[in-house]
Amino acid sequence: MDSAADSLHRAALVGGGVLLVLLGVLYFPSLQTMWHTWGDSNTYQHGFIVFPMSAYLIYTQWSRFAAAPQQPVLLGALVLIGCGLLWIVAELLNVHVIGQLMFVSMILVLAASYFGLSKVATLLFPLAYLYFAVPMGESLVPVLMDFTADFTIWALKATGLPVYRDGMFFSIPAGDFEVAKACSGIRYLMASFALGTLYAYLSFRSFRKQLVFSIISLIVPIIANGIRAYGIVMIAHFSDMRYAVGVDHLVYGWMFFGFVMLLLFYIGGRFRSADDLAPQGEKPVMSPHFINGKQLITAVLVLGVALVIPHGLGVYARSTNAATALPVALPKAGSAWRGPETVTTSFAPDFSGAIASTRGRFEPQRGARADAGYQPVFVWVFRYPAFSAEHEMVTATNVLADLDRWAVFDQRARETDVHAVIETNLGDRFDEYTIWHWYQLNEQTKSGLVQAKLAEAVSLLTGSINLDQALVVLATPERGVAAEQRLGDFLATHAAALKRCAIEMGNECERGEVND
């Protein structure tokens, strides 16, 4: 390569670096939230090594990358703008995982658009490996918990131990156990998949072998976690609950996981063939070809503008959505009920970030629906502004109860005679409650996180920035049919008024007791 071409090659790399820095600066919130999640969650701590590992893999392929021709695909700017707009929508909706996926996607699209498909093809795996930096997979936790509980119960029964199960809780003669979130095995699954995929890329030449081993690294930790949970229960059983019942069961778990991974890699090594072990031969590449200076500047400017446009739109949308004080109230008691009165209950929702809230207690009148019992129904209403990062209503981190105190026996979507709700049964050492809650978005009632987020997205994409939204919670003591009947009666009587009072102060509404 002559000196002029060499200089232009270096200039092209500098231009690519400038675009990458611009991407990082404009869309820095995704880097920030990923970093915080890596540090705060044991499940995603492998994320710290993904970017350095990707950089190392790029270094190992640098000669092939340098020799491939640079042929920018400026139409990729449209894809870049599309990813940026999706990033903005995700950020406004506070769906950080989607924003992080778009951020990583923008790195790949930017590289393909600027350097061209031939160059980026030499770095396809190192760039695609960046997706492992995105902390996702929390939605799998309930499924993994169910599998772990089912596997453990099945194994205990197969062993001959009597076992009683109530949701995620079960008892054997030696003591009681709970399949908690930490028992789901999600941290083992994420770490195994990231390491297994990297091992497959480095160990096998055949794409089929790489794919099969990656799938195995995804399946093995799920089964191994069930065996781990069963083993911990058996250790506790044979030691008369002296071992594997505290922090030490986590230590045993990681030791077992380490053994499983070593076994997995050993088996993978046994299946390596002579082709996998042979030095990689030189692959034919196209003759070096680099764009001229004018084309280089054009590519940098076009792709730079494509990065700036969505960011500018996002700044404008944020500026038009300042959080302000919002009305919130409770309905006056309908027939066969009296209230709202002062709340006196051991349970209180643990939702955070509300800009306004109220609460009250409603008592059933004596003689009305005695089959539902005469226990009270407690009502909480939390108001949230639309699309506010500081006051977010629909988020997985906004939990119903303090799980350090309350044990959740069951949670599921439930269809009532009025509308769908999320029903939760929980309790502590002294009390049990049946709880219904839902999300109110203007006139729409949503019973799940995904449905509520989709409603927010539709509102945003159709230009309805001023979205009235509230979170409504009903709770009553006890579990069972009587409690469910009581909540159903209350909701049937007050549903329409609850919708109106949650987001406005009408004549049929009262302020209620203000939450602290």
Coordinates of C-alpha atoms in Angstrom, one line a residue:
M1 CA 0.0 0.0 0.0
D2 CA 1.5 3.4 -1.0
S3 CA 1.9 6.3 1.4
A4 CA -1.2 8.2 0.0
A5 CA -3.4 5.1 0.4
D6 CA -1.9 4.5 3.9
S7 CA -2.7 8.0 4.9
L8 CA -6.3 7.7 3.6
H9 CA -6.7 4.4 5.4
R10 CA -5.7 6.1 8.7
A11 CA -8.0 9.0 8.0
A12 CA -10.8 6.5 7.4
L13 CA -10.1 4.9 10.8
V14 CA -10.1 8.4 12.5
G15 CA -13.5 9.2 10.8
G16 CA -14.9 5.9 12.1
G17 CA -13.6 6.7 15.6
V18 CA -15.2 10.2 15.5
L19 CA -18.6 8.6 14.5
L20 CA -18.3 6.0 17.3
V21 CA -17.5 8.7 19.9
L22 CA -20.4 10.8 18.6
L23 CA -22.7 7.8 19.0
G24 CA -21.5 7.2 22.5
V25 CA -21.9 10.8 23.5
L26 CA -25.4 11.3 22.0
Y27 CA -26.8 8.0 23.3
F28 CA -24.8 7.8 26.5
P29 CA -27.8 7.0 28.7
S30 CA -27.8 3.4 27.4
L31 CA -24.2 3.0 28.3
Q32 CA -24.9 4.5 31.7
T33 CA -27.9 2.2 32.4
M34 CA -26.0 -0.9 31.2
W35 CA -23.0 0.0 33.5
H36 CA -25.3 0.5 36.5
T37 CA -27.1 -2.8 35.9
W38 CA -23.8 -4.7 35.5
G39 CA -22.7 -3.4 38.9
D40 CA -26.1 -3.7 40.7
S41 CA -27.1 -7.2 39.6
N42 CA -25.1 -10.4 40.0
T43 CA -27.0 -11.7 37.0
Y44 CA -25.3 -9.4 34.5
Q45 CA -21.8 -8.8 35.9
H46 CA -20.4 -10.7 32.8
G47 CA -21.3 -7.5 30.9
F48 CA -18.2 -5.8 32.2
I49 CA -16.0 -8.1 30.1
V50 CA -18.1 -8.0 26.9
F51 CA -16.8 -4.8 25.4
P52 CA -13.1 -5.6 26.2
M53 CA -13.6 -9.1 24.8
S54 CA -15.1 -7.7 21.7
A55 CA -12.2 -5.3 21.3
Y56 CA -9.7 -8.3 21.7
L57 CA -11.6 -10.3 19.1
I58 CA -11.5 -7.4 16.7
Y59 CA -7.7 -7.1 17.3
T60 CA -7.3 -10.8 16.3
Q61 CA -9.1 -10.2 13.0
W62 CA -7.5 -6.8 12.3
S63 CA -5.3 -7.9 9.4
R64 CA -8.4 -9.3 7.5
F65 CA -10.4 -6.2 8.3
A66 CA -7.6 -3.9 7.1
A67 CA -7.2 -5.8 3.8
A68 CA -10.9 -5.8 2.9
P69 CA -12.2 -2.9 0.8
Q70 CA -14.0 0.0 2.3
Q71 CA -17.2 0.6 0.4
P72 CA -19.7 2.8 2.4
V73 CA -23.4 2.1 2.2
L74 CA -24.9 5.5 2.8
L75 CA -28.4 4.1 2.6
G76 CA -27.6 2.6 5.9
A77 CA -28.1 6.1 7.3
L78 CA -31.9 5.5 7.0
V79 CA -31.6 2.4 9.1
L80 CA -29.5 4.3 11.6
I81 CA -32.2 7.0 11.9
G82 CA -34.8 4.2 12.3
C83 CA -32.8 2.6 15.2
G84 CA -32.3 6.1 16.7
L85 CA -36.0 6.8 16.6
L86 CA -36.7 3.5 18.3
W87 CA -34.1 4.4 20.9
I88 CA -35.9 7.7 21.6
V89 CA -39.3 5.9 22.0
A90 CA -37.7 3.4 24.3
E91 CA -36.1 6.1 26.4
L92 CA -39.3 8.1 26.6
L93 CA -41.2 5.0 27.7
N94 CA -38.3 4.1 30.0
V95 CA -37.9 0.6 28.5
H96 CA -34.2 0.6 28.9
V97 CA -33.5 -2.8 27.5
I98 CA -35.0 -1.8 24.1
G99 CA -32.9 1.3 24.2
Q100 CA -29.8 -0.7 24.9
L101 CA -30.6 -3.2 22.1
M102 CA -31.0 -0.2 19.7
F103 CA -27.7 1.3 21.0
V104 CA -25.8 -1.9 20.2
S105 CA -27.6 -2.2 16.9
M106 CA -26.6 1.3 16.0
I107 CA -22.9 0.3 16.5
L108 CA -23.3 -2.5 14.0
V109 CA -25.3 -0.4 11.5
L110 CA -22.9 2.4 11.8
A111 CA -19.9 0.1 11.1
A112 CA -21.6 -1.5 8.2
S113 CA -22.7 1.8 6.7
Y114 CA -19.3 3.5 7.1
F115 CA -16.9 0.7 6.4
G116 CA -19.1 -1.4 4.1
L117 CA -20.3 -4.9 4.3
S118 CA -17.1 -6.5 3.1
K119 CA -15.1 -5.0 6.0
V120 CA -17.7 -5.6 8.6
A121 CA -18.2 -9.2 7.6
T122 CA -14.6 -9.9 8.9
L123 CA -15.8 -8.6 12.3
L124 CA -19.3 -10.0 12.4
F125 CA -19.0 -12.2 15.5
P126 CA -16.9 -9.6 17.6
L127 CA -19.5 -7.0 16.8
A128 CA -22.5 -9.3 17.3
Y129 CA -21.0 -10.4 20.7
L130 CA -21.8 -6.9 22.0
Y131 CA -25.4 -7.9 22.4
F132 CA -24.3 -10.0 25.4
A133 CA -23.6 -6.6 27.1
V134 CA -27.4 -5.9 27.1
P135 CA -28.8 -6.9 30.5
M136 CA -31.9 -8.8 29.4
G137 CA -33.7 -12.0 30.3
E138 CA -35.6 -10.9 33.5
S139 CA -38.8 -11.9 31.8
L140 CA -37.5 -15.5 31.9
V141 CA -37.3 -15.5 35.7
P142 CA -40.9 -16.6 36.5
V143 CA -40.6 -19.4 33.9
L144 CA -37.3 -20.6 35.3
M145 CA -38.6 -20.4 38.9
D146 CA -41.6 -22.6 37.9
F147 CA -39.2 -25.1 36.2
T148 CA -36.9 -25.2 39.2
A149 CA -39.8 -25.7 41.6
D150 CA -41.4 -28.4 39.4
F151 CA -38.1 -30.2 38.9
T152 CA -37.2 -30.1 42.6
I153 CA -40.7 -31.4 43.7
W154 CA -40.5 -34.2 41.1
A155 CA -37.0 -35.2 42.2
L156 CA -38.0 -35.1 45.9
K157 CA -41.0 -37.3 45.2
A158 CA -38.9 -39.7 43.1
T159 CA -36.5 -39.9 46.1
G160 CA -39.3 -40.9 48.3
L161 CA -39.6 -37.8 50.4
P162 CA -43.1 -36.5 51.2
V163 CA -43.5 -32.9 50.1
Y164 CA -46.2 -30.3 50.3
R165 CA -46.2 -27.4 47.8
D166 CA -48.0 -24.0 47.9
G167 CA -46.9 -21.9 44.9
M168 CA -43.1 -21.3 45.3
F169 CA -43.1 -22.6 48.8
F170 CA -42.8 -26.2 49.8
S171 CA -42.2 -28.3 52.9
I172 CA -40.5 -31.6 53.7
P173 CA -40.3 -33.2 57.1
A174 CA -37.0 -31.5 57.8
G175 CA -38.2 -27.9 57.1
D176 CA -39.6 -25.3 54.8
F177 CA -38.2 -23.9 51.5
E178 CA -38.9 -21.2 49.0
V179 CA -38.0 -21.0 45.3
A180 CA -37.0 -17.3 45.3
K181 CA -35.8 -15.2 42.4
A182 CA -32.2 -16.1 43.3
C183 CA -33.1 -19.7 42.8
S184 CA -34.3 -19.3 39.2
G185 CA -30.8 -19.8 37.8
I186 CA -31.0 -16.8 35.6
R187 CA -27.5 -15.7 36.6
Y188 CA -26.1 -19.1 35.7
L189 CA -28.1 -19.1 32.4
M190 CA -26.8 -15.7 31.3
A191 CA -23.2 -16.4 32.3
S192 CA -23.2 -19.9 30.6
F193 CA -24.7 -18.6 27.4
A194 CA -22.2 -15.8 27.1
L195 CA -19.2 -18.0 27.9
G196 CA -20.5 -20.9 25.9
T197 CA -21.0 -18.8 22.7
L198 CA -17.5 -17.4 23.1
Y199 CA -16.0 -20.8 23.6
A200 CA -17.9 -22.1 20.5
Y201 CA -16.5 -19.3 18.3
L202 CA -12.9 -19.8 19.5
S203 CA -13.0 -23.6 19.4
F204 CA -14.9 -24.7 16.3
R205 CA -14.6 -23.7 12.7
S206 CA -17.9 -25.2 11.6
F207 CA -20.9 -22.9 12.1
R208 CA -23.1 -26.0 12.8
K209 CA -20.8 -27.0 15.7
Q210 CA -20.8 -23.4 17.0
L211 CA -24.6 -23.2 16.9
V212 CA -25.1 -26.6 18.6
F213 CA -22.6 -25.9 21.4
S214 CA -24.2 -22.4 22.0
I215 CA -27.7 -24.0 22.3
I216 CA -26.2 -26.7 24.7
S217 CA -24.7 -23.9 26.8
L218 CA -28.2 -22.4 27.0
I219 CA -30.0 -25.7 28.0
V220 CA -27.5 -27.3 30.4
P221 CA -27.6 -24.5 33.1
I222 CA -31.4 -24.8 33.2
I223 CA -31.3 -28.5 33.9
A224 CA -28.2 -28.1 36.2
N225 CA -30.0 -25.5 38.3
G226 CA -32.8 -27.9 38.9
I227 CA -30.3 -30.5 40.1
R228 CA -28.6 -27.8 42.2
A229 CA -31.8 -26.9 43.9
Y230 CA -32.6 -30.6 44.6
G231 CA -29.1 -31.1 45.9
I232 CA -29.4 -28.2 48.3
V233 CA -32.7 -29.4 49.7
M234 CA -31.2 -32.9 50.2
I235 CA -28.1 -31.5 52.0
A236 CA -30.5 -29.5 54.3
H237 CA -32.5 -32.7 54.8
F238 CA -29.6 -35.0 55.7
S239 CA -28.0 -32.3 57.9
D240 CA -31.2 -31.6 59.8
M241 CA -31.3 -28.1 58.4
R242 CA -27.8 -27.2 59.6
Y243 CA -26.3 -26.7 56.1
A244 CA -27.4 -25.2 52.8
V245 CA -30.1 -23.1 54.3
G246 CA -28.4 -19.7 54.5
V247 CA -25.8 -17.8 52.4
D248 CA -23.8 -21.1 52.1
H249 CA -26.4 -22.5 49.7
L250 CA -25.4 -19.7 47.2
V251 CA -21.8 -20.7 47.6
Y252 CA -22.7 -24.4 47.0
G253 CA -24.6 -23.2 43.9
W254 CA -21.7 -21.4 42.4
M255 CA -19.3 -24.3 43.1
F256 CA -21.8 -26.6 41.3
F257 CA -22.2 -24.2 38.4
G258 CA -18.4 -24.0 38.1
F259 CA -18.2 -27.8 37.9
V260 CA -20.9 -27.9 35.3
M261 CA -19.2 -25.3 33.1
L262 CA -15.9 -27.2 33.3
L263 CA -17.6 -30.4 32.4
L264 CA -19.3 -28.6 29.5
F265 CA -16.1 -27.2 28.1
Y266 CA -14.3 -30.6 28.6
I267 CA -17.0 -32.3 26.5
G268 CA -16.7 -29.5 23.9
G269 CA -13.0 -30.1 23.8
R270 CA -13.5 -33.8 23.1
F271 CA -15.6 -33.0 20.1
R272 CA -13.0 -30.8 18.5
S273 CA -11.8 -32.3 15.2
A274 CA -8.5 -32.0 13.3
D275 CA -10.1 -29.2 11.2
D276 CA -10.8 -27.2 14.4
L277 CA -7.3 -27.6 15.7
A278 CA -5.5 -26.9 12.4
P279 CA -4.1 -23.4 11.9
Q280 CA -6.5 -21.2 10.1
G281 CA -5.4 -20.7 6.5
E282 CA -5.3 -17.4 4.7
K283 CA -8.7 -16.7 3.2
P284 CA -8.8 -14.9 -0.1
V285 CA -9.7 -11.2 0.2
M286 CA -10.3 -8.5 -2.2
S287 CA -7.5 -6.1 -3.2
P288 CA -7.4 -3.1 -0.9
H289 CA -9.6 -0.3 -2.1
F290 CA -10.2 2.9 -0.1
I291 CA -12.6 5.8 -0.8
N292 CA -11.1 9.1 -1.7
G293 CA -11.1 12.1 0.6
K294 CA -14.3 13.7 -0.6
Q295 CA -16.2 10.4 -0.3
L296 CA -14.8 9.9 3.2
I297 CA -15.9 13.4 4.4
T298 CA -19.4 12.8 2.8
A299 CA -19.8 9.5 4.6
V300 CA -18.8 11.1 8.0
L301 CA -21.2 14.0 7.5
V302 CA -24.2 11.9 6.3
L303 CA -23.8 9.3 9.1
G304 CA -23.1 12.0 11.7
V305 CA -26.4 13.8 10.7
A306 CA -28.2 10.5 10.9
L307 CA -27.0 10.1 14.5
V308 CA -28.0 13.7 15.5
I309 CA -31.5 13.8 14.0
P310 CA -33.2 11.2 16.4
H311 CA -31.3 12.7 19.4
G312 CA -32.6 16.2 18.6
L313 CA -36.2 14.9 18.4
G314 CA -35.7 13.2 21.7
V315 CA -34.5 16.4 23.4
Y316 CA -37.6 18.2 22.0
A317 CA -40.0 15.5 23.3
R318 CA -38.4 15.6 26.7
S319 CA -38.7 19.4 26.9
T320 CA -42.4 19.3 26.2
N321 CA -43.1 16.8 29.0
A322 CA -42.4 18.5 32.4
A323 CA -43.9 16.7 35.4
T324 CA -46.6 18.8 37.1
A325 CA -48.9 18.3 40.1
L326 CA -51.8 16.1 39.2
P327 CA -55.2 15.6 40.8
V328 CA -56.0 12.4 42.5
A329 CA -59.0 11.3 44.5
L330 CA -61.1 8.4 45.7
P331 CA -64.8 7.8 44.9
K332 CA -67.5 8.3 47.5
A333 CA -68.9 5.0 48.8
G334 CA -71.6 3.4 46.7
S335 CA -74.5 1.4 47.8
A336 CA -73.9 -1.2 50.5
W337 CA -70.5 0.5 51.3
R338 CA -69.4 3.4 53.5
G339 CA -66.2 5.4 53.2
P340 CA -63.6 6.4 52.4
E341 CA -62.2 6.4 56.0
T342 CA -58.7 6.4 57.5
V343 CA -56.5 3.4 56.5
T344 CA -55.3 1.1 59.3
T345 CA -53.6 -1.9 57.8
S346 CA -50.3 -3.8 58.1
F347 CA -50.0 -3.9 54.3
A348 CA -49.2 -0.9 52.1
P349 CA -48.1 -0.8 48.5
D350 CA -44.4 -0.2 47.9
F351 CA -44.8 1.7 44.6
S352 CA -42.5 4.6 44.2
G353 CA -42.1 7.7 42.0
A354 CA -45.8 8.8 42.1
I355 CA -46.3 12.6 41.8
A356 CA -49.5 12.4 43.8
S357 CA -51.3 9.7 45.8
T358 CA -54.2 9.0 48.1
R359 CA -55.7 6.2 50.1
G360 CA -58.8 5.2 52.0
R361 CA -60.7 2.3 53.7
F362 CA -64.2 1.2 52.6
E363 CA -66.4 -0.9 54.9
P364 CA -69.3 -3.1 53.7
Q365 CA -72.7 -2.3 55.2
R366 CA -74.0 -5.0 57.5
G367 CA -76.5 -7.3 55.8
A368 CA -75.1 -6.7 52.3
R369 CA -73.5 -9.7 50.6
A370 CA -72.7 -11.6 53.9
D371 CA -71.2 -14.4 51.8
A372 CA -68.3 -12.1 51.0
G373 CA -67.7 -11.3 54.6
Y374 CA -67.5 -7.9 56.4
Q375 CA -63.8 -7.3 56.1
P376 CA -62.8 -3.8 54.7
V377 CA -61.4 -3.1 51.3
F378 CA -58.4 -0.7 51.2
V379 CA -57.8 1.5 48.2
W380 CA -54.7 3.3 47.0
V381 CA -54.4 5.5 43.9
F382 CA -51.0 6.7 42.6
R383 CA -50.8 9.4 39.9
Y384 CA -47.9 9.5 37.5
P385 CA -47.0 11.9 34.7
A386 CA -46.5 10.5 31.2
F387 CA -43.1 9.6 29.9
S388 CA -41.1 10.8 32.9
A389 CA -37.9 9.0 33.9
E390 CA -38.1 10.3 37.4
H391 CA -41.8 9.4 37.9
E392 CA -42.2 6.1 36.1
M393 CA -45.4 4.1 36.5
V394 CA -45.0 1.1 34.3
T395 CA -41.6 -0.5 35.3
A396 CA -40.5 -3.9 36.6
T397 CA -38.7 -2.2 39.4
N398 CA -41.9 -0.7 40.8
V399 CA -43.0 -3.6 43.0
L400 CA -46.2 -4.1 44.9
A401 CA -44.8 -5.0 48.3
D402 CA -41.6 -5.0 50.2
L403 CA -40.4 -8.6 49.6
D404 CA -38.1 -8.5 52.6
R405 CA -41.2 -8.6 54.7
W406 CA -44.0 -10.1 52.5
A407 CA -44.0 -13.5 50.9
V408 CA -45.8 -13.7 47.6
F409 CA -47.8 -16.9 47.4
D410 CA -49.3 -16.4 44.0
Q411 CA -49.6 -13.7 41.3
R412 CA -51.6 -13.9 38.1
A413 CA -53.8 -12.0 35.7
R414 CA -57.5 -12.3 36.5
E415 CA -60.6 -11.5 34.5
T416 CA -63.3 -9.9 36.7
D417 CA -66.8 -9.0 35.7
V418 CA -65.6 -5.4 35.1
H419 CA -62.1 -5.6 33.7
A420 CA -58.8 -7.5 34.0
V421 CA -56.7 -7.1 37.1
I422 CA -53.4 -8.5 38.5
E423 CA -54.3 -10.6 41.5
T424 CA -51.6 -11.2 44.2
N425 CA -51.9 -13.3 47.3
L426 CA -49.2 -12.4 49.9
G427 CA -48.7 -12.6 53.7
D428 CA -46.2 -12.4 56.5
R429 CA -46.1 -14.2 59.9
F430 CA -49.4 -12.6 61.0
D431 CA -51.5 -11.4 58.1
E432 CA -52.6 -12.5 54.6
Y433 CA -54.1 -10.3 51.9
T434 CA -55.7 -10.6 48.5
I435 CA -54.7 -7.7 46.3
W436 CA -56.0 -6.5 42.9
H437 CA -54.2 -3.8 41.0
W438 CA -54.2 -2.3 37.5
Y439 CA -52.9 0.5 35.3
Q440 CA -55.3 3.3 34.3
L441 CA -54.2 5.1 31.1
N442 CA -56.9 7.7 30.1
E443 CA -60.0 5.5 29.6
Q444 CA -58.0 2.3 29.1
T445 CA -57.5 -0.2 31.8
K446 CA -54.5 -2.5 31.6
S447 CA -53.6 -5.4 33.8
G448 CA -50.0 -6.1 32.9
L449 CA -46.7 -4.4 32.3
V450 CA -46.5 -5.3 28.6
Q451 CA -50.0 -4.2 27.9
A452 CA -49.5 -0.9 29.7
K453 CA -46.2 -0.2 28.0
L454 CA -47.8 -0.9 24.6
A455 CA -50.6 1.5 25.4
E456 CA -48.0 4.2 26.4
A457 CA -46.2 3.5 23.1
V458 CA -49.4 3.9 21.0
S459 CA -50.1 7.1 22.9
L460 CA -46.6 8.4 22.2
L461 CA -46.5 7.4 18.5
T462 CA -49.9 9.0 17.9
G463 CA -48.8 12.3 19.4
S464 CA -50.8 12.0 22.7
I465 CA -48.0 13.2 24.9
N466 CA -50.4 14.4 27.7
L467 CA -51.4 11.0 28.9
D468 CA -53.4 10.7 32.1
Q469 CA -52.3 7.7 34.0
A470 CA -52.7 6.2 37.4
L471 CA -52.1 3.0 39.3
V472 CA -55.0 1.7 41.4
V473 CA -54.6 -0.9 44.2
L474 CA -57.4 -2.7 46.1
A475 CA -56.6 -5.0 49.0
T476 CA -58.6 -7.0 51.5
P477 CA -57.6 -9.3 54.4
E478 CA -57.5 -13.1 53.9
R479 CA -57.1 -15.3 50.9
G480 CA -59.8 -17.4 49.2
V481 CA -63.2 -17.1 47.6
A482 CA -64.7 -14.7 50.2
A483 CA -61.9 -12.2 49.7
E484 CA -62.2 -12.4 45.9
Q485 CA -66.0 -12.0 46.1
R486 CA -65.5 -8.9 48.4
L487 CA -63.1 -7.3 45.9
G488 CA -65.4 -8.2 43.0
D489 CA -68.4 -6.6 44.7
F490 CA -66.4 -3.4 45.5
L491 CA -65.1 -3.1 42.0
A492 CA -68.5 -3.7 40.4
T493 CA -70.0 -0.9 42.5
H494 CA -67.1 1.6 42.1
A495 CA -65.4 0.8 38.8
A496 CA -66.7 3.8 36.8
A497 CA -66.1 6.3 39.7
L498 CA -62.6 4.8 40.3
K499 CA -61.6 5.5 36.7
R500 CA -62.8 9.1 36.9
C501 CA -61.5 9.9 40.3
A502 CA -58.1 8.4 39.6
I503 CA -57.4 11.1 37.0
E504 CA -59.8 14.0 37.9
M505 CA -61.7 15.6 40.7
G506 CA -65.4 15.1 40.0
N507 CA -68.4 15.7 42.2
E508 CA -68.5 12.0 43.2
C509 CA -64.9 12.1 44.3
E510 CA -63.3 12.8 47.7
R511 CA -59.7 13.7 48.4
G512 CA -59.2 10.8 50.7
E513 CA -56.2 10.4 53.0
V514 CA -52.9 11.6 51.5
N515 CA -50.1 9.1 51.4
D516 CA -46.9 10.1 53.3

